[in-house]
Tab-separated table of C-alpha atoms in Angstrom:
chain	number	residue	atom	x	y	z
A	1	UNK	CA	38.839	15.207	-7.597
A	2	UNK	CA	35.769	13.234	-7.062
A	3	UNK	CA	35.396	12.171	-3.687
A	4	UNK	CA	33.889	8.233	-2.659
A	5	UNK	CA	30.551	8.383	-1.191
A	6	UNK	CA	28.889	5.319	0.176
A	7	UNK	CA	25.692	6.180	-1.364
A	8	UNK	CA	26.910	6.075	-4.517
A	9	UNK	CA	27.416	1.844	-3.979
A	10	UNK	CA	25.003	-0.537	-5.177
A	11	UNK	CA	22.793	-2.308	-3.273
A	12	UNK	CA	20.719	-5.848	-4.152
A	13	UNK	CA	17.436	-6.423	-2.366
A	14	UNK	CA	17.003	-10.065	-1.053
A	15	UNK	CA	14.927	-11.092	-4.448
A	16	UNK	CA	17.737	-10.008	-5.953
A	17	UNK	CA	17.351	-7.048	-7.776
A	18	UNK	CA	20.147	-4.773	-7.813
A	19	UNK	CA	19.985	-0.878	-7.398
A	20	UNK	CA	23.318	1.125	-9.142
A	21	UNK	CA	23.470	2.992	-5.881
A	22	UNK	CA	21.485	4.046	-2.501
A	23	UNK	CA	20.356	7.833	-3.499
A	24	UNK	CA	16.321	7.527	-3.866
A	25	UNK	CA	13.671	10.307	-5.505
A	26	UNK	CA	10.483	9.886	-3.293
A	27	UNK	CA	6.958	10.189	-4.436
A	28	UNK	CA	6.557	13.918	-4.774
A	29	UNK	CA	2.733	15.087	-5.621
A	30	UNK	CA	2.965	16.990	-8.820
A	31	UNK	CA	-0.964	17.634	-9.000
A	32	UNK	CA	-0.320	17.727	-13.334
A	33	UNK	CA	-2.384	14.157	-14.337
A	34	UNK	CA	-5.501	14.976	-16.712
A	35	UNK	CA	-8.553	14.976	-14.913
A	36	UNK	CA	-9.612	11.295	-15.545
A	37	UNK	CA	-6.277	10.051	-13.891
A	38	UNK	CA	-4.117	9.635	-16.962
A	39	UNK	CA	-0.692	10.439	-17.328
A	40	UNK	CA	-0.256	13.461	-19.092
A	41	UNK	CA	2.602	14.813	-21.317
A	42	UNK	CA	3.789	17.595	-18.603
A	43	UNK	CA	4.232	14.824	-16.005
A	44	UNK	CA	6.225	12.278	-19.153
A	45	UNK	CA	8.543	15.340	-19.296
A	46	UNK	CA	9.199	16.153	-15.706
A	47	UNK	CA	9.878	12.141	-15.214
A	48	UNK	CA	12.348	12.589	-18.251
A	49	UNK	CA	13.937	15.511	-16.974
A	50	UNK	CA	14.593	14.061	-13.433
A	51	UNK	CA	15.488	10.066	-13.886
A	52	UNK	CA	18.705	8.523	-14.967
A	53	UNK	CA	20.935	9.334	-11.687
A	54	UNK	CA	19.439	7.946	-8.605
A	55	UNK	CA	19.062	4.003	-8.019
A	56	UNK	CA	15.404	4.504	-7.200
A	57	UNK	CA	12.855	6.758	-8.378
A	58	UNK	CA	9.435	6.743	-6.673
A	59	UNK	CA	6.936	7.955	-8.678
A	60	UNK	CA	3.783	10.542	-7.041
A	61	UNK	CA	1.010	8.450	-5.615
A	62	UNK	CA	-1.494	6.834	-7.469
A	63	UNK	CA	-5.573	5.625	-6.407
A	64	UNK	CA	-6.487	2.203	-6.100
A	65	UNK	CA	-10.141	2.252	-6.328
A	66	UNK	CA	-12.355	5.189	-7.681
A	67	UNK	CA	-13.229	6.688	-4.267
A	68	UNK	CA	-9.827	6.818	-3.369
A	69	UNK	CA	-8.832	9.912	-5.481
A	70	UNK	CA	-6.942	12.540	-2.530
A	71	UNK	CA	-6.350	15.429	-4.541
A	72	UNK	CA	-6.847	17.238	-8.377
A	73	UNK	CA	-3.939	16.076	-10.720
A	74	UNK	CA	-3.869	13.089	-8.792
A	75	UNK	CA	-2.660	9.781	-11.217
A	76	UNK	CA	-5.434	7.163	-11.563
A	77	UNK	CA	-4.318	3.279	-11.727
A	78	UNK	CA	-7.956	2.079	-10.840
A	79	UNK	CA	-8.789	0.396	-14.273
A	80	UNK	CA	-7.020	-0.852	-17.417
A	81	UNK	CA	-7.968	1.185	-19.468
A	82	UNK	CA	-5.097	3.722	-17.605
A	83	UNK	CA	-2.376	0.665	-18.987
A	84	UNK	CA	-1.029	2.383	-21.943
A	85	UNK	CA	-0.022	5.611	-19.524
A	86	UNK	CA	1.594	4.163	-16.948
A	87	UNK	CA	3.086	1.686	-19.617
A	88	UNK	CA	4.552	5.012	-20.836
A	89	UNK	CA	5.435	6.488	-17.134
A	90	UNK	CA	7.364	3.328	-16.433
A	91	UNK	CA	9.383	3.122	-19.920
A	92	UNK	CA	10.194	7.157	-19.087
A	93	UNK	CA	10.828	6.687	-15.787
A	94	UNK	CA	13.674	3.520	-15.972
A	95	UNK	CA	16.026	5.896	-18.161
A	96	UNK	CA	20.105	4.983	-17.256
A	97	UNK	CA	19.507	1.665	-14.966
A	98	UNK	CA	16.733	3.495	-12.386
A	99	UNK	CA	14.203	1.637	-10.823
A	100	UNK	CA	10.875	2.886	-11.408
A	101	UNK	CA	8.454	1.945	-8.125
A	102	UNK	CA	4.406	3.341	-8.910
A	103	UNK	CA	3.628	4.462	-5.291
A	104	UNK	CA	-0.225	3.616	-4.742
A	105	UNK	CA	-3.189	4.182	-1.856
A	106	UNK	CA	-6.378	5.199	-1.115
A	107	UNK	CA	-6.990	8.714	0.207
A	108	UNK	CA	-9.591	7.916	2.908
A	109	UNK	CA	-10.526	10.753	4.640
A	110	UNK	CA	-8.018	12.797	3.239
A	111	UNK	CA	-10.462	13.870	0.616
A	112	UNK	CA	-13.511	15.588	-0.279
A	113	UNK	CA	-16.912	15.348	-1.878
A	114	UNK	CA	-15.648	17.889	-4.393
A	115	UNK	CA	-12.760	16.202	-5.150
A	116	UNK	CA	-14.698	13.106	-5.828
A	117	UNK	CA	-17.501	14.714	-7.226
A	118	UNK	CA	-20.033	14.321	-5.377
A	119	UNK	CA	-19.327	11.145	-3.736
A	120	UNK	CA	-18.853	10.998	0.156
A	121	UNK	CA	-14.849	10.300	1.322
A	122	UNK	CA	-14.833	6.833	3.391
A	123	UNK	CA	-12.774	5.719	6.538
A	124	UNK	CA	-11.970	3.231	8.783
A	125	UNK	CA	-14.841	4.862	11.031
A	126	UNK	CA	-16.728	7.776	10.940
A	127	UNK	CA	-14.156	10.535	12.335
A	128	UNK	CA	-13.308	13.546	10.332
A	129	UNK	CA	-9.611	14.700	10.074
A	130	UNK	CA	-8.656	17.079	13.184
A	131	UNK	CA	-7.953	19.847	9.714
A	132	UNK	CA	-9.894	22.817	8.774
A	133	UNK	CA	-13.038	22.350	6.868
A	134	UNK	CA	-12.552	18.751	6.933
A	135	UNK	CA	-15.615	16.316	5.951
A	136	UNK	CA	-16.883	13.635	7.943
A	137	UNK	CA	-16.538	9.984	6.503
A	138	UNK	CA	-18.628	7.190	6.099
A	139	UNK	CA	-17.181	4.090	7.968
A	140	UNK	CA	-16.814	1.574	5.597
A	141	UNK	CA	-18.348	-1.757	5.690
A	142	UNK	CA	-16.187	-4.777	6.058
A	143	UNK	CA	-17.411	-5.855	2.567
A	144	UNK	CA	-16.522	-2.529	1.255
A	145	UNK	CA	-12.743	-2.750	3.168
A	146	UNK	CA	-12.484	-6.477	1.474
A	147	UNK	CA	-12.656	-4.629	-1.525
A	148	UNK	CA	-10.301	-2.039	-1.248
A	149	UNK	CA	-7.740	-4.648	0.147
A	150	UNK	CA	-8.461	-6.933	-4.052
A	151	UNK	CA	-8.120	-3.163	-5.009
A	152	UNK	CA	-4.507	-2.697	-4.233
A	153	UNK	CA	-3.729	-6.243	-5.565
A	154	UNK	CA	-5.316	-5.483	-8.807
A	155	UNK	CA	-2.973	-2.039	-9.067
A	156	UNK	CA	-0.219	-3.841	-8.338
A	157	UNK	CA	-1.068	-6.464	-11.633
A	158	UNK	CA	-1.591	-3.419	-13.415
A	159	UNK	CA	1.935	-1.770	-12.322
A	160	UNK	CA	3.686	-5.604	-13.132
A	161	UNK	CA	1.982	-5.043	-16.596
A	162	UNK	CA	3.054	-1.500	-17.325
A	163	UNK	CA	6.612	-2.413	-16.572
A	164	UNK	CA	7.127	-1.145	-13.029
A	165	UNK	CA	10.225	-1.941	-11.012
A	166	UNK	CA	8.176	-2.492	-8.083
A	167	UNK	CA	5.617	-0.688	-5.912
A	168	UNK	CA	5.528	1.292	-2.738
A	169	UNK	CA	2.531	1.131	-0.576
A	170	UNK	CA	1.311	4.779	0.681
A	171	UNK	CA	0.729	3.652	4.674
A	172	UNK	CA	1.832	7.499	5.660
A	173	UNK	CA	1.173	10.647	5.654
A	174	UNK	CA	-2.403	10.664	6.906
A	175	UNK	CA	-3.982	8.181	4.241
A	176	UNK	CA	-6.469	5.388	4.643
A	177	UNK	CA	-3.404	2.829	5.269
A	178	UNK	CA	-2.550	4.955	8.396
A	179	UNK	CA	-6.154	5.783	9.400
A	180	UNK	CA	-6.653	2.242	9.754
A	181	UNK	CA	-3.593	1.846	12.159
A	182	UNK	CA	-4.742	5.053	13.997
A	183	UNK	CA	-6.789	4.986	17.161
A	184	UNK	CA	-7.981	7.953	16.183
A	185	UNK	CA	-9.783	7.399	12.827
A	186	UNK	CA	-10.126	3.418	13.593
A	187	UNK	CA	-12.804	3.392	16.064
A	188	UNK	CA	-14.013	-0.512	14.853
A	189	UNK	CA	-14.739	-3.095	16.906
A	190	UNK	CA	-14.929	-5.638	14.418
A	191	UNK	CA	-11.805	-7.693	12.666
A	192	UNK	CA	-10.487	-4.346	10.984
A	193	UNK	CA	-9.914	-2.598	14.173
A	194	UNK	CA	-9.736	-2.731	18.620
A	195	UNK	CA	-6.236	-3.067	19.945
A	196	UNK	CA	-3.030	-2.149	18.421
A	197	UNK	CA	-2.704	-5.519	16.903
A	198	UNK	CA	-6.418	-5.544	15.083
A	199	UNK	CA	-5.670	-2.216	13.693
A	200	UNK	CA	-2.352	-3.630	11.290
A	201	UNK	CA	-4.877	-5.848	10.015
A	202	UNK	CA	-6.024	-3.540	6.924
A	203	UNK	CA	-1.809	-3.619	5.826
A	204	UNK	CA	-1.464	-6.824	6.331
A	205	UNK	CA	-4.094	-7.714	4.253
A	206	UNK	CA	-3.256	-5.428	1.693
A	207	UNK	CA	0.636	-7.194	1.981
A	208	UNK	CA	-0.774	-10.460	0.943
A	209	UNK	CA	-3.181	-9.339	-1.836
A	210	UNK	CA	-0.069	-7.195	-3.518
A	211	UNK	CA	1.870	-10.230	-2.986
A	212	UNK	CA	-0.592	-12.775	-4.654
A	213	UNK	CA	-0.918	-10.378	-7.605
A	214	UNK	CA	3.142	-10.736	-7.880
A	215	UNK	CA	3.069	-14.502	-7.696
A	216	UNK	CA	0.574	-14.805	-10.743
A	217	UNK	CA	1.535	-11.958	-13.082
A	218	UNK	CA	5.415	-10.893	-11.957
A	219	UNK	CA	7.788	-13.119	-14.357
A	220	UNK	CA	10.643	-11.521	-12.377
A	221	UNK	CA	11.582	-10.175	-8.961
A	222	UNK	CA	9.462	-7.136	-8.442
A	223	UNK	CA	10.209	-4.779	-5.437
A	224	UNK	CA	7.712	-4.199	-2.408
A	225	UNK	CA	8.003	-1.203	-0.362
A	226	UNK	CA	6.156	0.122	2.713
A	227	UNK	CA	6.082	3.719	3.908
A	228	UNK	CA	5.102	4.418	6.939
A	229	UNK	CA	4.776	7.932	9.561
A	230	UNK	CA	6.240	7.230	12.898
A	231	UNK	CA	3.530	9.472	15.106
A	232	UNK	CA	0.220	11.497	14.867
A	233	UNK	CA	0.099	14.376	17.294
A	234	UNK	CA	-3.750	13.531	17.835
A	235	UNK	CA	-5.381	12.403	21.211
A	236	UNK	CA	-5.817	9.653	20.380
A	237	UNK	CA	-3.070	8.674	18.003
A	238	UNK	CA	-0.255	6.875	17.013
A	239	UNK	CA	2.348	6.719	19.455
A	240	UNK	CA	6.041	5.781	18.786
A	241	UNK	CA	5.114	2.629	20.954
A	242	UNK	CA	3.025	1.505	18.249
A	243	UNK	CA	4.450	2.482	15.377
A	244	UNK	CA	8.106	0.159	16.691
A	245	UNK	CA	5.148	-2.803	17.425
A	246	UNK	CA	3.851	-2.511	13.611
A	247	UNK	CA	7.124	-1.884	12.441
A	248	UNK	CA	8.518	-5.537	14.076
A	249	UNK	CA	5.968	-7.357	12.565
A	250	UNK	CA	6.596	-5.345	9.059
A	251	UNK	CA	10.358	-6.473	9.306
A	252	UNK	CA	8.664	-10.010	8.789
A	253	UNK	CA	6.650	-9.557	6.079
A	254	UNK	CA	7.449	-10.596	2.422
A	255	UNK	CA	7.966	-6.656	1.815
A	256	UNK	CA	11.802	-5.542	0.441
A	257	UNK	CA	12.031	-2.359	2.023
A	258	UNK	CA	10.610	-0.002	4.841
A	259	UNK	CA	10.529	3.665	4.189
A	260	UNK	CA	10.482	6.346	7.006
A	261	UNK	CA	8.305	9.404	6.565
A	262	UNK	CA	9.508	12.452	7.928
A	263	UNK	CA	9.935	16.001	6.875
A	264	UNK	CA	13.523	15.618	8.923
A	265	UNK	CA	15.366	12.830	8.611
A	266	UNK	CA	17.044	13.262	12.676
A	267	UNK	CA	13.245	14.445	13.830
A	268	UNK	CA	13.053	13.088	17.395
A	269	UNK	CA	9.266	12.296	18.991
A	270	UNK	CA	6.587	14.899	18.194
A	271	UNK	CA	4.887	13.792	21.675
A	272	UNK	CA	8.204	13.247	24.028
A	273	UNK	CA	10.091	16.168	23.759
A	274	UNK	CA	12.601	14.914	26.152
A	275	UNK	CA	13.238	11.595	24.410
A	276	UNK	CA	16.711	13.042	22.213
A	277	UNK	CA	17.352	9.889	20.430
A	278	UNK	CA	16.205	10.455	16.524
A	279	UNK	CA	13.228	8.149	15.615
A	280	UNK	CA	15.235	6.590	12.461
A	281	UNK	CA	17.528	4.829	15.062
A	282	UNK	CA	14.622	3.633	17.137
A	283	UNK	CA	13.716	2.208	13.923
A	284	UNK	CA	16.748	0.942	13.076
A	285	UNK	CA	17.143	-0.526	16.134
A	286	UNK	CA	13.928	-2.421	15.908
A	287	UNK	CA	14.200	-3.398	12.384
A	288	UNK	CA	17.653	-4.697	13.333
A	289	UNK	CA	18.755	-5.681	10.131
A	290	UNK	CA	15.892	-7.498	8.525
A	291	UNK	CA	14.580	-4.577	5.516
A	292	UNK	CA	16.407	-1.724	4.182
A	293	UNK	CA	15.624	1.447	5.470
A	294	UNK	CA	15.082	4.608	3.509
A	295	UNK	CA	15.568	7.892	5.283
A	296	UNK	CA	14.146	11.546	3.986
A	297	UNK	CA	13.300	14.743	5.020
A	298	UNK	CA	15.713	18.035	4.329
A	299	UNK	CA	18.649	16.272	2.783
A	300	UNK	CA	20.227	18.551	0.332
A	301	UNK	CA	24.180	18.317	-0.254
A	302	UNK	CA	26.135	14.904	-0.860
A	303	UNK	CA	27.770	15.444	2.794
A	304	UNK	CA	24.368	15.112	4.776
A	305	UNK	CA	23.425	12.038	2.404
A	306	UNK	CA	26.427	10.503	2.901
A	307	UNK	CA	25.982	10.852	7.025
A	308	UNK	CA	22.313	9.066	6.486
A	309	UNK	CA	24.322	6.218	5.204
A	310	UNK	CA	27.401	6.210	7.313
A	311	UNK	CA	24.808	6.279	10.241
A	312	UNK	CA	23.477	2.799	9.351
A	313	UNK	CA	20.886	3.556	7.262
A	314	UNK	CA	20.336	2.051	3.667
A	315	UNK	CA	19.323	4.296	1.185
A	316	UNK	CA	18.813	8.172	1.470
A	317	UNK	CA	15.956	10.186	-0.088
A	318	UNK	CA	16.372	13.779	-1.474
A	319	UNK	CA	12.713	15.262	-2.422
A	320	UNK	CA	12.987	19.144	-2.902
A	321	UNK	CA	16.339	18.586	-3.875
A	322	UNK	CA	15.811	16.575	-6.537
A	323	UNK	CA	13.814	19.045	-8.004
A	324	UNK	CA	15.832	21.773	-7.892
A	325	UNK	CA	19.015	19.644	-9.327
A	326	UNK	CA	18.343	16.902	-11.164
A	327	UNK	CA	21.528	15.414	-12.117
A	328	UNK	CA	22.415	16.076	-8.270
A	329	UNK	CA	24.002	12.003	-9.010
A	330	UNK	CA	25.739	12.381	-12.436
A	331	UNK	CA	27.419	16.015	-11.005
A	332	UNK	CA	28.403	13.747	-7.579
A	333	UNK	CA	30.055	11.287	-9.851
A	334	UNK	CA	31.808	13.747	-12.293
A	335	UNK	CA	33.341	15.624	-8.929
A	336	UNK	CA	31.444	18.249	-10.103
A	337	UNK	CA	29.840	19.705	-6.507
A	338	UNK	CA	30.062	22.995	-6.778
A	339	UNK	CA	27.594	23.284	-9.687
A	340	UNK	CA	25.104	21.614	-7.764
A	341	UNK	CA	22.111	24.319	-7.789
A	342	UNK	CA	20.171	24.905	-4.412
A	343	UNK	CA	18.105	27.660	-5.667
A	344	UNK	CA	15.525	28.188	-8.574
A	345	UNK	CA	14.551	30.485	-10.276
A	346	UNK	CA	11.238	31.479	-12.440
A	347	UNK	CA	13.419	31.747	-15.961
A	348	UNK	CA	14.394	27.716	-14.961
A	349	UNK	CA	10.482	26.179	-13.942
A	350	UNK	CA	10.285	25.103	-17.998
A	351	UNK	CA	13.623	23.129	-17.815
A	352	UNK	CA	13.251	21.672	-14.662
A	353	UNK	CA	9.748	20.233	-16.006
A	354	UNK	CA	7.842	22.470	-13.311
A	355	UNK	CA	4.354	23.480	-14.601
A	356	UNK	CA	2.296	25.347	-13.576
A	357	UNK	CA	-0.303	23.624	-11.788
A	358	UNK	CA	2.988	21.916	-9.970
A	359	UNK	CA	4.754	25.287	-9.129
A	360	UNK	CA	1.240	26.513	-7.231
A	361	UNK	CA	0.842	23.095	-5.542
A	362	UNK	CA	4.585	23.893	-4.094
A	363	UNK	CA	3.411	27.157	-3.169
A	364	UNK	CA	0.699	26.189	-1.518
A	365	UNK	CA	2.666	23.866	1.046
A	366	UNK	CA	4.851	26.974	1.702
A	367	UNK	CA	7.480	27.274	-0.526
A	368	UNK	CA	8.630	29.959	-2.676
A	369	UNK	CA	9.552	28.409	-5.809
A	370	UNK	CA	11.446	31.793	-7.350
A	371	UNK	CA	13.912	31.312	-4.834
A	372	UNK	CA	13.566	28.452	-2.748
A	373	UNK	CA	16.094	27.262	-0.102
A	374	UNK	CA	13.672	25.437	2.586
A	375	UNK	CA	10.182	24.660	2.749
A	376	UNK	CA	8.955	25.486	5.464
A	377	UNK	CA	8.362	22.465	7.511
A	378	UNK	CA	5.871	24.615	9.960
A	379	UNK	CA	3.482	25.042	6.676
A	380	UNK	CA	3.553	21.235	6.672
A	381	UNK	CA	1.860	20.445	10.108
A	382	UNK	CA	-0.062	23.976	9.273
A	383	UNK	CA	-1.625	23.313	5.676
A	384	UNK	CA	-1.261	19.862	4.645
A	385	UNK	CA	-0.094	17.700	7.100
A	386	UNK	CA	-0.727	14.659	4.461
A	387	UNK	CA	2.196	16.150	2.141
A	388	UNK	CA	4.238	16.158	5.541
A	389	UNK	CA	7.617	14.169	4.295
A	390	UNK	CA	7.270	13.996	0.490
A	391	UNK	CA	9.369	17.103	0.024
């Protein structure tokens, strides 16, 4: 008998587009784009394989602007001449009523001169990453920030063009966005940085060029997200203080949607062990109703998505899930849990659209793809504390 689960309800966005129901795919890094940026055939598949069930798929990050590039296999969306692709992406992606949202940013010092071939990674100032073997940046220039800001509008004309749903803008996880809220990579003095306040300026920017790109090219309602980390672990860094300051003057920006980063979606403070209360309430609590929230981090069966949105929360994101199972939504709906799979297998990589340059990136954040249950959220903070959340 199939059970009713809340997630499973619509939901329409104040510009009124309407989602089929609350169960989101976040942006996953797949590492599988050609080497240029463009979309390649593995990555067509794997969007094929996995769309159609939830409301909302977010599709892996794309760069802004050439020096943004974070990682090999990493989607480009920095010229037109990447159109065509991502016109393809988008057609693949928005299979069965899904919205397709193009997540984009810039890498900042989350990056290397290799991986940018020869060019030195950039920051809000000149701090390098507290990560092994990580480079030092070159502070960018106001001029140079001005830039990246137009850079981020122009990607989003580019997404309205290739037939996005929307787009999600990458202010977690480590990446420039974040650096430039962080006391500890934004050492400026000038308008892009000092107090709290001066350091939101870089997203707020970036909010109004995305949302003068919409106004010229969008001819219908096209959705805005924000994703943001709650807390670095860095001295200095971003406190939970802060992070509930940024995220009240978020709630009041002409964005549709706020989406928490965390590898657990109950993870308390990093920095106050004794504070008990889960972050996503604090949130909640601060947001108080303005955006929709979206929740992730270690949400696997339809009974702990269904307590995400019992608790108050909007929409619920399943990551590693998701690629283990992906008609996890069209087996919910059929009553059909028990043949959800939680495991993989080797013999099943090819079906699940899993290459191979995917399957090694998994492995290298700590998670044994033969038979997975749980990545390791230890390797996260450990290895790549910039994939922290995505899975």
């Amino acid at each position: 008998m199939t059970k009713h689960y809340q997630f499973l309800e619509p939901y329409t966005f104040t510009n009124g587009v309407t989602v089929k129901n609350r169960i989101v795919i976040p942006p996953m890094t797949e590492a599988s784009s050609l080497e240029d940026g463009s979309i390649s055939k593995d990555e067509l598949d794997y969007f094929a394989t996995h769309t159609g069930g939830a409301g909302i798929f977010v599709a892996p990050v794309a760069n802004v602007s050439v020096d943004g590039k974070g990682f090999e296999g990493q989607l480009s969306i920095t010229d037109d001449r990447f159109l065509p692709g991502l016109t393809k992406m988008a057609s693949t992606m928005k299979n069965n009523g899904t919205k397709a949202i193009l997540q984009i940013f810039h890498a900042g010092r989350m990056s290397s001169t290799a991986i940018l071939r020869g060019t030195q990674p950039v920051s809000a100032s000149a701090i390098p990453a507290p990560r092994p073997n990580a480079e030092t940046p070159r502070e960018l220039t106001s001029e140079e920030v001005q830039k990246i800001v137009d850079d981020f509008g122009q990607a989003t004309r580019r997404a309205i063009q290739a037939g996005f749903d929307g787009i999600e803008l990458h202010g977690a996880n480590t990446y420039l966005m974040q650096q430039f809220f962080s006391p500890h990579s934004n050492r400026r003095t000038d308008k892009w940085g000092g107090d709290v306040n001066g350091r939101m300026t870089f997203a707020l920017e970036i909010i109004k060029s995305v949302r003068a790109a919409i106004n010229e090219y969008a001819t219908k309602p096209f959705i805005v997200g924000y994703r943001i980390s709650p807390e670095e672990v860095e001295e200095p860094g971003i406190r939970l203080e802060d992070t509930l300051q940024f995220i009240d003057v978020l709630a009041d920006q002409p964005i549709d949607y706020l989406h928490i980063s965390m590898g657990y979606a109950w993870r308390t403070s990093l920095n106050n062990k004794e504070d008990k209360e889960p972050i996503i309430f604090k949130i909640k609590e601060k947001v108080a109703g303005r955006k929709p929230l979206i929740s992730v981090g270690s949400i696997q069966t339809p009974a702990e998505a269904e307590k995400v949105i019992t608790s108050g929360i909007d929409f619920v994101a399943l990551g590693r899930q998701f690629l283990r199972e992906p008609r996890w939504v069209q087996k919910v709906e059929l009553g059909q849990e028990e043949s959800i799979r939680y495991t993989i297998s080797d013999a099943e990589l090819e079906e699940l659209g899993i290459n191979n340059a995917f399957y090694n990136f998994l492995k290298m954040l700590g998670a044994d793809m033969n038979f997975v249950g749980e990545v390791h959220k230890d390797n996260f903070s450990k290895e790549l504390g910039s994939i922290e959340g995505n899975y």
